[in-house]
Short mmCIF file of C-alpha atoms and ligand atoms in Angstrom, two decimals:
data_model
loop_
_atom_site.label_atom_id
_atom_site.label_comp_id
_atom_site.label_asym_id
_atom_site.label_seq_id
_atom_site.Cartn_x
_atom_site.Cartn_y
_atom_site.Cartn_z
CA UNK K 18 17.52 -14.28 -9.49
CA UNK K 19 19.63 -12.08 -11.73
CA UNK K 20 19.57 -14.79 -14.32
CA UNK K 21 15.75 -15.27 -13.73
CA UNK K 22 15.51 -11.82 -14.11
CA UNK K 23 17.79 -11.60 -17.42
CA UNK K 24 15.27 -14.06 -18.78
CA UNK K 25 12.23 -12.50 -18.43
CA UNK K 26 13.52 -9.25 -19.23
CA UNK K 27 14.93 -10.88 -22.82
CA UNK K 28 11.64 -12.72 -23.47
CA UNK K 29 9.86 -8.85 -22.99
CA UNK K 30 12.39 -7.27 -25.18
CA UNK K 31 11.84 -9.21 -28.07
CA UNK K 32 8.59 -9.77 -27.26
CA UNK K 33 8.42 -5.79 -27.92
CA UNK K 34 10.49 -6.07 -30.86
CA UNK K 35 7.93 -8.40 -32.43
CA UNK K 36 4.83 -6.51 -31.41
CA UNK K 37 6.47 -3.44 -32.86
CA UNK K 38 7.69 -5.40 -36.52
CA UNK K 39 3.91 -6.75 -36.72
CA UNK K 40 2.60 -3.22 -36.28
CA UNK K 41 4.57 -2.33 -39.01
CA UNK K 42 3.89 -5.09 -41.08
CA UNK K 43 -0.26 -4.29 -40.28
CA UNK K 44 0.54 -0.86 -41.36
CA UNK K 45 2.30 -1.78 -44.49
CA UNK K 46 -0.17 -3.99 -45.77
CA UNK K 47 -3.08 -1.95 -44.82
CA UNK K 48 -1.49 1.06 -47.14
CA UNK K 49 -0.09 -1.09 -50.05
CA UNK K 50 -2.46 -3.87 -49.95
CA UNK K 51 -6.04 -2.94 -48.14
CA UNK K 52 -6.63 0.82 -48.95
CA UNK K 53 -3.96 1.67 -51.84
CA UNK K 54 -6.30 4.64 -52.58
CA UNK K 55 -5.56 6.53 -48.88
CA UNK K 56 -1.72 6.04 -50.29
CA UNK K 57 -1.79 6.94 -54.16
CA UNK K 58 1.56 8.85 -54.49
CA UNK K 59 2.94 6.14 -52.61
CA UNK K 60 4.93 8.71 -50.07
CA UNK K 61 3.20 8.03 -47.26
CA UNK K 62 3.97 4.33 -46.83
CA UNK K 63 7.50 4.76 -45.13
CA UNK K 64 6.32 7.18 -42.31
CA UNK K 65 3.62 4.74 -41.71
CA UNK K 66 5.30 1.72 -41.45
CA UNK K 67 7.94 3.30 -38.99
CA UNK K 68 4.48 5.32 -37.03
CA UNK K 69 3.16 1.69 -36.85
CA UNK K 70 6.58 0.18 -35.76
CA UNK K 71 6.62 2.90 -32.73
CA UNK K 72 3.69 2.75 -31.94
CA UNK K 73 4.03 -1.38 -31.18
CA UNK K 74 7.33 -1.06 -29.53
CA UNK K 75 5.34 1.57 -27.10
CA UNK K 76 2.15 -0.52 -26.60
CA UNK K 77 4.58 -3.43 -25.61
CA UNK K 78 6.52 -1.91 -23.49
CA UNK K 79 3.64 -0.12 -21.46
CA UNK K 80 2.55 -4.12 -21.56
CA UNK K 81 5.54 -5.25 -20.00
CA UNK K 82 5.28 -3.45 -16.83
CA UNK K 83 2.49 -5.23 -16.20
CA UNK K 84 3.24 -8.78 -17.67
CA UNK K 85 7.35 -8.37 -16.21
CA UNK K 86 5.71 -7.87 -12.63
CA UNK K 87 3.39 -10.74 -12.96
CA UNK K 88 5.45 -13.33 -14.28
CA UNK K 89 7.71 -11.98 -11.62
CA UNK K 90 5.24 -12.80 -9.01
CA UNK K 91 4.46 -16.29 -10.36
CA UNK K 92 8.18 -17.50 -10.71
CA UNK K 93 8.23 -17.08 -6.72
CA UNK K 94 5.26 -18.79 -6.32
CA UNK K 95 7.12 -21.69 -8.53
CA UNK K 96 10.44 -21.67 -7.21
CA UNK K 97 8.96 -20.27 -3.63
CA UNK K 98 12.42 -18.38 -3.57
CA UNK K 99 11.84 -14.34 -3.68
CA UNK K 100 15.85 -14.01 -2.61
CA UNK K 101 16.76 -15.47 -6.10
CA UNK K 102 14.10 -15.60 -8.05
CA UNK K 103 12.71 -12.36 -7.25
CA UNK K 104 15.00 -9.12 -6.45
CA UNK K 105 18.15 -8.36 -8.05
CA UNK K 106 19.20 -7.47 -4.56
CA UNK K 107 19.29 -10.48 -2.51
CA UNK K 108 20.96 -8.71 0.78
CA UNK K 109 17.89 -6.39 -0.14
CA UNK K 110 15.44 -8.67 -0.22
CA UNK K 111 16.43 -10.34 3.79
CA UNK K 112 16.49 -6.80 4.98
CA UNK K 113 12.65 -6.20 3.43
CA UNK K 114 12.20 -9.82 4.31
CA UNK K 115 12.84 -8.51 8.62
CA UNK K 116 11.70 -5.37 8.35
CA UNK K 117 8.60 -6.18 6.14
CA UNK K 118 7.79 -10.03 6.66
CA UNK K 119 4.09 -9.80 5.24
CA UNK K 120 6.33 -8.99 1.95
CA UNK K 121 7.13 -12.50 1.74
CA UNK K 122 4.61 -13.94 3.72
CA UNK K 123 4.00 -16.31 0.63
CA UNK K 124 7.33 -17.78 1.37
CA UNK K 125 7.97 -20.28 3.64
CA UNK K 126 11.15 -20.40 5.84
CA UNK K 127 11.88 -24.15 4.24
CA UNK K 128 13.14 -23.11 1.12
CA UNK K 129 15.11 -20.05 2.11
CA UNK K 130 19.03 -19.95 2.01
CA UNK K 131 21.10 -19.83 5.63
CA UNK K 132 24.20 -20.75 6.37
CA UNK K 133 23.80 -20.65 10.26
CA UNK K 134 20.67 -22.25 10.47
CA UNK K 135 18.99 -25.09 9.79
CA UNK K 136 15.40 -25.12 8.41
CA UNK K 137 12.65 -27.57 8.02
CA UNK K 138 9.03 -28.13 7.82
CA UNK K 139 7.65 -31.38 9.65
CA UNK K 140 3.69 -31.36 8.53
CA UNK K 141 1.89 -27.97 10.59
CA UNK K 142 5.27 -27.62 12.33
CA UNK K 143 8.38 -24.73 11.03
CA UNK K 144 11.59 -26.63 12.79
CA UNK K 145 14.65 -24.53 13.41
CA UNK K 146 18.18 -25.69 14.14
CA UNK K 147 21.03 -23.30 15.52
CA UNK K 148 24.03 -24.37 13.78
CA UNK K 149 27.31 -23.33 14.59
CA UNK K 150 28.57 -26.57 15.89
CA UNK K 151 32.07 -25.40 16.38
CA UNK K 152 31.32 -22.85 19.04
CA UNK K 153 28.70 -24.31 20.59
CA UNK K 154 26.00 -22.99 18.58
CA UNK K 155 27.55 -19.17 20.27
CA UNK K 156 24.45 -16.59 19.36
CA UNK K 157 26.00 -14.33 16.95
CA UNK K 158 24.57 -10.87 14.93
CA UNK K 159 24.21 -12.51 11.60
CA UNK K 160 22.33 -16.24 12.64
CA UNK K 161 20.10 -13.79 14.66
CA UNK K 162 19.37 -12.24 11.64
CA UNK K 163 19.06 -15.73 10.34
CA UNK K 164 16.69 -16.76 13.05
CA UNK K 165 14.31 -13.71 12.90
CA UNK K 166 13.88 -13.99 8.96
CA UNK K 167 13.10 -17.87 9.04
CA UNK K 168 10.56 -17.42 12.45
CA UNK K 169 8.84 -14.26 10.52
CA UNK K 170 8.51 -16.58 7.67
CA UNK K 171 6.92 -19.20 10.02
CA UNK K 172 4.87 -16.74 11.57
CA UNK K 173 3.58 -15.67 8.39
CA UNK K 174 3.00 -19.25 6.78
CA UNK K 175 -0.67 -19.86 7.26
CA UNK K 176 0.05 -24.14 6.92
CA UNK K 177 2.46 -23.80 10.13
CA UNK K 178 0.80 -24.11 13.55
CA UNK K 179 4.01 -24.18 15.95
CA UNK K 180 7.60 -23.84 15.73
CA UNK K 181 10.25 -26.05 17.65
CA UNK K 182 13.63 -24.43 18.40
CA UNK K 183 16.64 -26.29 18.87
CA UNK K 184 20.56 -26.47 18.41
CA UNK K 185 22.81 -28.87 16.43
CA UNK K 186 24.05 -31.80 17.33
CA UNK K 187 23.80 -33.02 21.17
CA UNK K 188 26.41 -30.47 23.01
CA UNK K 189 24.50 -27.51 23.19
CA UNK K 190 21.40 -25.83 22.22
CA UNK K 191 23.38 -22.37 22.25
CA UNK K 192 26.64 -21.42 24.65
CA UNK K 193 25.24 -17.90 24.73
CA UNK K 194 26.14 -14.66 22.83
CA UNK K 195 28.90 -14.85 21.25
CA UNK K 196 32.30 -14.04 23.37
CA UNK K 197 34.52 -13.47 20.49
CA UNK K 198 31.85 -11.24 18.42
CA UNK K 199 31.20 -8.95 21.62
CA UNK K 200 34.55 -8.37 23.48
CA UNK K 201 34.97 -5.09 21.72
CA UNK K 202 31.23 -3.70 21.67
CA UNK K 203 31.24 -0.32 23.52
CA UNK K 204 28.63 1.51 25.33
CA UNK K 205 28.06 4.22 23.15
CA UNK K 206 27.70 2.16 19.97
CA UNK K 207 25.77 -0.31 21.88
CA UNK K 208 22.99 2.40 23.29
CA UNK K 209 22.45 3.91 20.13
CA UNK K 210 23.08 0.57 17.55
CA UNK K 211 20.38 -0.97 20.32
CA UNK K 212 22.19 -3.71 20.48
CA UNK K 213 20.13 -6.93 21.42
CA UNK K 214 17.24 -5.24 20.78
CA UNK K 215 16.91 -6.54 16.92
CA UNK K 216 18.42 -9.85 18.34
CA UNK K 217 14.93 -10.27 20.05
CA UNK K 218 11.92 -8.46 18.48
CA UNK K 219 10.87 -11.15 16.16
CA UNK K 220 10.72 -13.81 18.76
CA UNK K 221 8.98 -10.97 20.74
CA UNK K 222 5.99 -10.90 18.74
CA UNK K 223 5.69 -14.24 17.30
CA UNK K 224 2.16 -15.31 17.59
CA UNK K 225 2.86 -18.79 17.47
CA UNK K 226 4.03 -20.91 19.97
CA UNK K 227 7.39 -21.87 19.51
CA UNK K 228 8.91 -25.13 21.56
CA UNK K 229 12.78 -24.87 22.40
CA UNK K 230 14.01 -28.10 22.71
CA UNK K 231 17.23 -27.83 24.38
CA UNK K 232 19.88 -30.66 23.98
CA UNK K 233 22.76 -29.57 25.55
CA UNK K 234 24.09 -26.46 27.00
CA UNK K 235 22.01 -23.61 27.07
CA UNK K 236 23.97 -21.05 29.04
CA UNK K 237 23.77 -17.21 29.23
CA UNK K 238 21.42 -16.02 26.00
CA UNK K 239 21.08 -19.43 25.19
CA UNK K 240 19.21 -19.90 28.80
CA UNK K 241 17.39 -16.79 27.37
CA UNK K 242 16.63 -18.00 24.15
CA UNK K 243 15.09 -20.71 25.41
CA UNK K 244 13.06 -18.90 28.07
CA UNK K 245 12.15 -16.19 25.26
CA UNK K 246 9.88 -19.46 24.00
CA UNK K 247 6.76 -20.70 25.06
CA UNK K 248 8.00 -24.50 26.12
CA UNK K 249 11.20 -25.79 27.27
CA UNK K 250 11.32 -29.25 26.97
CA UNK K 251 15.18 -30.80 27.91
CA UNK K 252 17.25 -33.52 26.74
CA UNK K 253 18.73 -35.74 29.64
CA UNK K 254 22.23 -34.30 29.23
CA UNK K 255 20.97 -30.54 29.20
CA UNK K 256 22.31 -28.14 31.44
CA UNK K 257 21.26 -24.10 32.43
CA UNK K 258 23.12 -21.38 33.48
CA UNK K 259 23.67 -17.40 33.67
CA UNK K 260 27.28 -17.63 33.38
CA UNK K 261 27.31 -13.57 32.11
CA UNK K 262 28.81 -12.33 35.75
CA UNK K 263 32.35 -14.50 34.98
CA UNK K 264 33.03 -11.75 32.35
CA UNK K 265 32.30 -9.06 33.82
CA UNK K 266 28.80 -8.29 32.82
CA UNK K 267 25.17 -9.49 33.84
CA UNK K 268 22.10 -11.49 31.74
CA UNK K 269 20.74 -9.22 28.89
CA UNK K 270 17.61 -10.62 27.47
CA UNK K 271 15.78 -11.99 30.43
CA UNK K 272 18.35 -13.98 32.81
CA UNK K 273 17.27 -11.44 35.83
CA UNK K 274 14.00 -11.33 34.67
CA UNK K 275 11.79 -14.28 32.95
CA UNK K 276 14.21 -16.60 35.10
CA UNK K 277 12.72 -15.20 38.88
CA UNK K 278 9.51 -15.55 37.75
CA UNK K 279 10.41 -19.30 36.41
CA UNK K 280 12.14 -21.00 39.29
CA UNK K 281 11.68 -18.38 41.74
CA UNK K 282 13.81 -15.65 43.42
CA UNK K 283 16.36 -17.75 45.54
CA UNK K 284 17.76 -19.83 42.79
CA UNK K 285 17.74 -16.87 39.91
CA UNK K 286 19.54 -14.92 42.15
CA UNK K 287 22.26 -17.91 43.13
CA UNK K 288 22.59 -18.65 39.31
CA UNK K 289 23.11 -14.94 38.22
CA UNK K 290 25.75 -14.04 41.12
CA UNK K 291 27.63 -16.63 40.79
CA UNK K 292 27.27 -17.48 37.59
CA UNK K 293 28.66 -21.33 38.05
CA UNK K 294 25.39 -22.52 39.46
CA UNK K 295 23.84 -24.62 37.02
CA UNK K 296 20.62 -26.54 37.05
CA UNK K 297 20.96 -30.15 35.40
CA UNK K 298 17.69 -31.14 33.20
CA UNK K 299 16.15 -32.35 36.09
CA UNK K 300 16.80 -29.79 38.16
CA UNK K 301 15.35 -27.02 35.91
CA UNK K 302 12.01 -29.33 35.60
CA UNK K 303 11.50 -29.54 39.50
CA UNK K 304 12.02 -25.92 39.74
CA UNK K 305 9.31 -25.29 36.69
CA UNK K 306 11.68 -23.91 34.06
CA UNK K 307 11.51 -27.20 31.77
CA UNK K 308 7.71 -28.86 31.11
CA UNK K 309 9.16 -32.29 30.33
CA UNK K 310 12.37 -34.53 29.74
CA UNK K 311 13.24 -36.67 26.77
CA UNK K 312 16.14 -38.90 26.14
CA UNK K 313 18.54 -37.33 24.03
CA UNK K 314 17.62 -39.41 20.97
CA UNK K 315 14.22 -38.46 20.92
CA UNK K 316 14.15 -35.30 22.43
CA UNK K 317 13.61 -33.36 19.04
CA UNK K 318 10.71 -35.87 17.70
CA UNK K 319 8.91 -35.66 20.82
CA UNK K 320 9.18 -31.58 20.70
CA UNK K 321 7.62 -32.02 16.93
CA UNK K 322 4.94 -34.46 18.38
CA UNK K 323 3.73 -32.14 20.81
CA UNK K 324 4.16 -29.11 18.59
CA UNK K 325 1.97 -31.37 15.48
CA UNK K 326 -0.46 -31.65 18.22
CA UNK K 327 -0.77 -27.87 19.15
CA UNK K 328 -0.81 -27.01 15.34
CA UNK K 329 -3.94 -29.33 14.98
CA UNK K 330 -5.74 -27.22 17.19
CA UNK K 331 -8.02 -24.05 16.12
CA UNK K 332 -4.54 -21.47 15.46
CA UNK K 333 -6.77 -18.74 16.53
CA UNK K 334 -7.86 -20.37 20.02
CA UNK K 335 -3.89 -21.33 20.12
CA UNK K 336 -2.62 -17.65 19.37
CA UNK K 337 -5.15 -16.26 22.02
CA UNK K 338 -4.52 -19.23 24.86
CA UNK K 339 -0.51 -17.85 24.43
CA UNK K 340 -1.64 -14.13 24.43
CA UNK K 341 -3.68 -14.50 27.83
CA UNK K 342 -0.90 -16.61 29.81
CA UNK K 343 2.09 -14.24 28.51
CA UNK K 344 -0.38 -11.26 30.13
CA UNK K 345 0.01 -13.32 33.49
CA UNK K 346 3.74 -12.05 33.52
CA UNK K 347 2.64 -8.33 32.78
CA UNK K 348 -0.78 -7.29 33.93
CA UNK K 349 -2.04 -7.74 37.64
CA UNK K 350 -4.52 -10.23 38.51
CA UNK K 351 -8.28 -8.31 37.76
CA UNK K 352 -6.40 -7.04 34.46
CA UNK K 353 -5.14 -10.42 33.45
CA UNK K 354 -8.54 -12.29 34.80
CA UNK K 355 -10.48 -9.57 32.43
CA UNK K 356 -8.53 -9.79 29.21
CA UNK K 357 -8.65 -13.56 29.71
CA UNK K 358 -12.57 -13.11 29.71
CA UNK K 359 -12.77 -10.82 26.68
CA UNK K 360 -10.74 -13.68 25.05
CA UNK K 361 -12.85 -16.56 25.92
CA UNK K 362 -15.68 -14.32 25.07
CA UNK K 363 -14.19 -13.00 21.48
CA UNK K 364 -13.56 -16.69 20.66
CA UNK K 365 -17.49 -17.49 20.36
CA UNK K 366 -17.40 -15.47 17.28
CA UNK K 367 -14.81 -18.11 15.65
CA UNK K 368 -16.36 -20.62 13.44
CA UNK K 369 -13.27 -23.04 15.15
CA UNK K 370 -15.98 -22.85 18.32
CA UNK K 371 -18.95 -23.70 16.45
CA UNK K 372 -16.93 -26.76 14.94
CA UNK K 373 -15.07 -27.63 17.79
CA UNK K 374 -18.45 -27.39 20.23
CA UNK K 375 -20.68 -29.20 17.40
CA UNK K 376 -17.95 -32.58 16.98
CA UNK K 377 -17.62 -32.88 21.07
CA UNK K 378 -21.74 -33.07 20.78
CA UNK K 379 -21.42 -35.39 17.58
CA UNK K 380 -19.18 -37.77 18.74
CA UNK K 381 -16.16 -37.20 16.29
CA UNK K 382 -13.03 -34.89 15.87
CA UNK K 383 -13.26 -31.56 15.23
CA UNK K 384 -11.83 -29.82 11.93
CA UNK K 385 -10.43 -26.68 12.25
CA UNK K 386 -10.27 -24.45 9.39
CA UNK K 387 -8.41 -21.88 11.51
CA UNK K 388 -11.40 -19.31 10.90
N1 CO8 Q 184 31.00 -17.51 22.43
C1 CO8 Q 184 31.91 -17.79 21.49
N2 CO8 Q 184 32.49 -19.01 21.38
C2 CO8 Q 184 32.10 -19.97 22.23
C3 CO8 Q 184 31.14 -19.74 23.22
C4 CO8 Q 184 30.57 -18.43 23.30
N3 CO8 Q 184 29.62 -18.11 24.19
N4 CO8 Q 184 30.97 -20.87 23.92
C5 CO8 Q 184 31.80 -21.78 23.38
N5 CO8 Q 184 32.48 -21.26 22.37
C6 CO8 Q 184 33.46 -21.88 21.50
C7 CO8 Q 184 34.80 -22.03 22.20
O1 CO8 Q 184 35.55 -20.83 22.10
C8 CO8 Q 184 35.42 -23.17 21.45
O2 CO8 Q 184 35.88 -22.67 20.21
P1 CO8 Q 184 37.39 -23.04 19.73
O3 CO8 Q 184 37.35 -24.52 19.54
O4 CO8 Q 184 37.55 -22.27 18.47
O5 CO8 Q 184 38.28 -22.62 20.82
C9 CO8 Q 184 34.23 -24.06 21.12
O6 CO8 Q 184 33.07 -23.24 21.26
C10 CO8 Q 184 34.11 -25.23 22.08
O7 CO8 Q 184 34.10 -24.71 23.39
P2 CO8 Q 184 35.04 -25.29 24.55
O8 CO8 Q 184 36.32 -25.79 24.00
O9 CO8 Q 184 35.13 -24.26 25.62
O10 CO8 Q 184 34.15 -26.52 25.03
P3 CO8 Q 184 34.08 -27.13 26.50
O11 CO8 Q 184 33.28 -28.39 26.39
O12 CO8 Q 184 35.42 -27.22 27.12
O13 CO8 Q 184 33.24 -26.06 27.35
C11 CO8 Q 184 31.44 -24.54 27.76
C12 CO8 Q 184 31.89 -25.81 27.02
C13 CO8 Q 184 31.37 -24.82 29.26
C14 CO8 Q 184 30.03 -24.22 27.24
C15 CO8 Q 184 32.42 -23.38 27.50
O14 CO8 Q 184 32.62 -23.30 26.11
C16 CO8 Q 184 31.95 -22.06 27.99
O15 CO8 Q 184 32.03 -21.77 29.16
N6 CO8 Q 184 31.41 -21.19 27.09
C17 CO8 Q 184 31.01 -19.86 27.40
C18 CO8 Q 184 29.67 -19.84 28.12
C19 CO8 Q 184 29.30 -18.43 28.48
O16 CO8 Q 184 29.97 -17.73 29.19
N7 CO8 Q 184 28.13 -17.98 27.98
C20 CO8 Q 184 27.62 -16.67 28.20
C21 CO8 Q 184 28.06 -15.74 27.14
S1 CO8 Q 184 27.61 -14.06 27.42
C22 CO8 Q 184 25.95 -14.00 26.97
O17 CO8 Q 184 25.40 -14.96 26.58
C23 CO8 Q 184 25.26 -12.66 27.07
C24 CO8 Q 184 23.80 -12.81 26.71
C25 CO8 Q 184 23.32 -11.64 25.90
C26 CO8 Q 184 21.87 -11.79 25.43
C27 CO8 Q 184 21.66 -12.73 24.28
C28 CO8 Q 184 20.25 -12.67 23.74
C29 CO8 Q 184 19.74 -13.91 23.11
#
């Protein structure tokens, strides 16, 4: 960036010099050469020349407010890189790019820099890897802040449909917060830092459906993590726990919570008190917490698969089909059964519905233009 920026800022400064010498140059030839009579003592062709010089420098440089922010704006679009093509700040620039995602909504996650993360794009689908293979892919502040910027990103790119979530390599999807990074939190830092809270807004209000695909362990907020997403699919190998009471503490982002109402209240509550039972892939798909199992190999390809496929659909029908079943876990049944109806009935106004509605009567596939 700062050498992007050093650029563009030289090419404007002597682009100002220049406009300012050929004002001059205008000036002098228009009182020695054009109109010698407005000049005849000859006095007045100094002032002029340095009027006309000033004046250039100043029209220029009012120019290159606008022309700097432009070209500015199109070398992102080129290098699709606002942290170093864009702001002098980079460390700036993530902040704006988590607090303010629509800033960079012309972005796309792909091309961004992370060290503890993996991104990629796969066609419709915004693929993110955990990767901190040494400890287990342990959830830590900074790939959290890693993880947010890149699913805002996603979330913001109008060419991605659905995210998949997963971890590196085939031990574990994540071991859970980090043990080493939290032993010396406190209470009082913790209450009014709000800690977790920033750990788990974005994935909050992502409107697209993201697919963890979980190929190892995914104990304490990595059993979270996955449950904050919309599908769990499982690798053979993959295991779940809550193993937060063995320290001395209790599930933070869900474990007591979006775990009862996925297996029920008999095994949550065995798997949170004791914190050493685990359920095995299999397990956690007979008690409903998994949709499906893949062998390890393939687990990841056959997330993307099944994420292409949801991408493919109309993204507004898709947004609103994962609004209504989230309100299942929040509103009673007559709420939930209403806003599901205003849904289905907002959706006629799509032109997805006319298109979708018109091929199934025609005979051929639909094409959604996500409108
Ligand atoms: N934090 C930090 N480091 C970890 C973690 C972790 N959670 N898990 C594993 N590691 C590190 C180990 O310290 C070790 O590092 P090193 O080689 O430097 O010693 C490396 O990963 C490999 O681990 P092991 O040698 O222990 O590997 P094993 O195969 O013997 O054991 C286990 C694998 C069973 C997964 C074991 O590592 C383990 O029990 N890990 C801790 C699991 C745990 O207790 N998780 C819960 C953490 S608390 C939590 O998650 C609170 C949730 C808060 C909300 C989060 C919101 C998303």
């Amino acid at each position: 960036m700062v050498a992007n920026d050093c650029l563009v800022d030289s090419v404007l400064f002597c682009g100002g010099l220049l406009c300012g010498t050929a004002c001059a140059v205008a000036g002098y030839v228009y009182v020695a050469v054009i109109n010698p009579a407005y000049n005849v003592h000859g006095s007045y062709t100094t002032p002029i020349v340095i009027m006309a010089f000033v004046m250039g420098v100043f029209i220029s440089g009012m120019a290159t407010t606008v022309i700097s922010a432009g070209t500015k704006a199109m070398l992102v679009c080129i290098t699709r890189d606002p942290y170093h093509s864009y702001c002098a700040d980079p460390q700036l620039a993530k902040d704006l790019a988590q607090t303010r995602p629509e800033v960079f909504s012309i972005m796309s996650a792909a091309s961004a820099e992370y060290t503890l993360i993996k991104t990629r794009i796969e066609g419709n689908v915004g693929v993110v890897e955990l990767h901190r293979p040494k400890a287990l892919n342990a959830l830590c502040t900074d790939l959290f802040r890693e993880l947010n910027d890149a699913l805002a990103r996603f979330d913001q790119d109008k060419n991605i449909g659905a995210v998949v979530l997963t971890g590196s390599g085939t031990r574990a999807f994540a071991a859970g917060a980090d043990i080493k990074e939290m032993k010396d939190k406190d209470f009082v830092t913790n209450y009014t830092k709000g800690f977790l809270n920033l750990w788990t807004e974005q994935i909050d209000r992502m409107r697209k459906p993201i697919i963890a695909a979980v190929n190892g362990y995914a104990l304490g907020g990595g059993c979270e993590l996955a449950m904050m997403c919309d599908i769990i699919y499982a690798g053979e190998k993959a295991v779940f726990g809550q193993p937060e009471i063995n320290l001395g503490i209790i599930p933070g982002a869900g474990g007591t919570q979006r775990l009862v109402h996925a297996i029920g209240k008999a095994k949550a509550m065995e798997m949170v008190l004791t914190g050493n039972a685990k359920l095995t892939a299999k397990e956690a798909e007979a008690a409903g917490l998994v949709a499906r199992i893949f062998p390890i190999e393939s687990l990841v390809e056959e997330a993307i698969k099944i994420a292409q496929e949801i991408a493919s659909k109309s993204q507004p029908s898709v947004q609103m089909a994962k609004e209504a079943v989230n309100a299942a876990f929040e509103m009673p049944l007559s709420s939930g059964l209403r806003f599901e109806r205003r849904l289905f009935q907002a959706l006629f106004a799509t032109k997805d519905q006319k298109e979708g509605m018109a091929a199934f009567a025609e005979k051929r596939k639909p094409n959604f233009t996500h409108e």
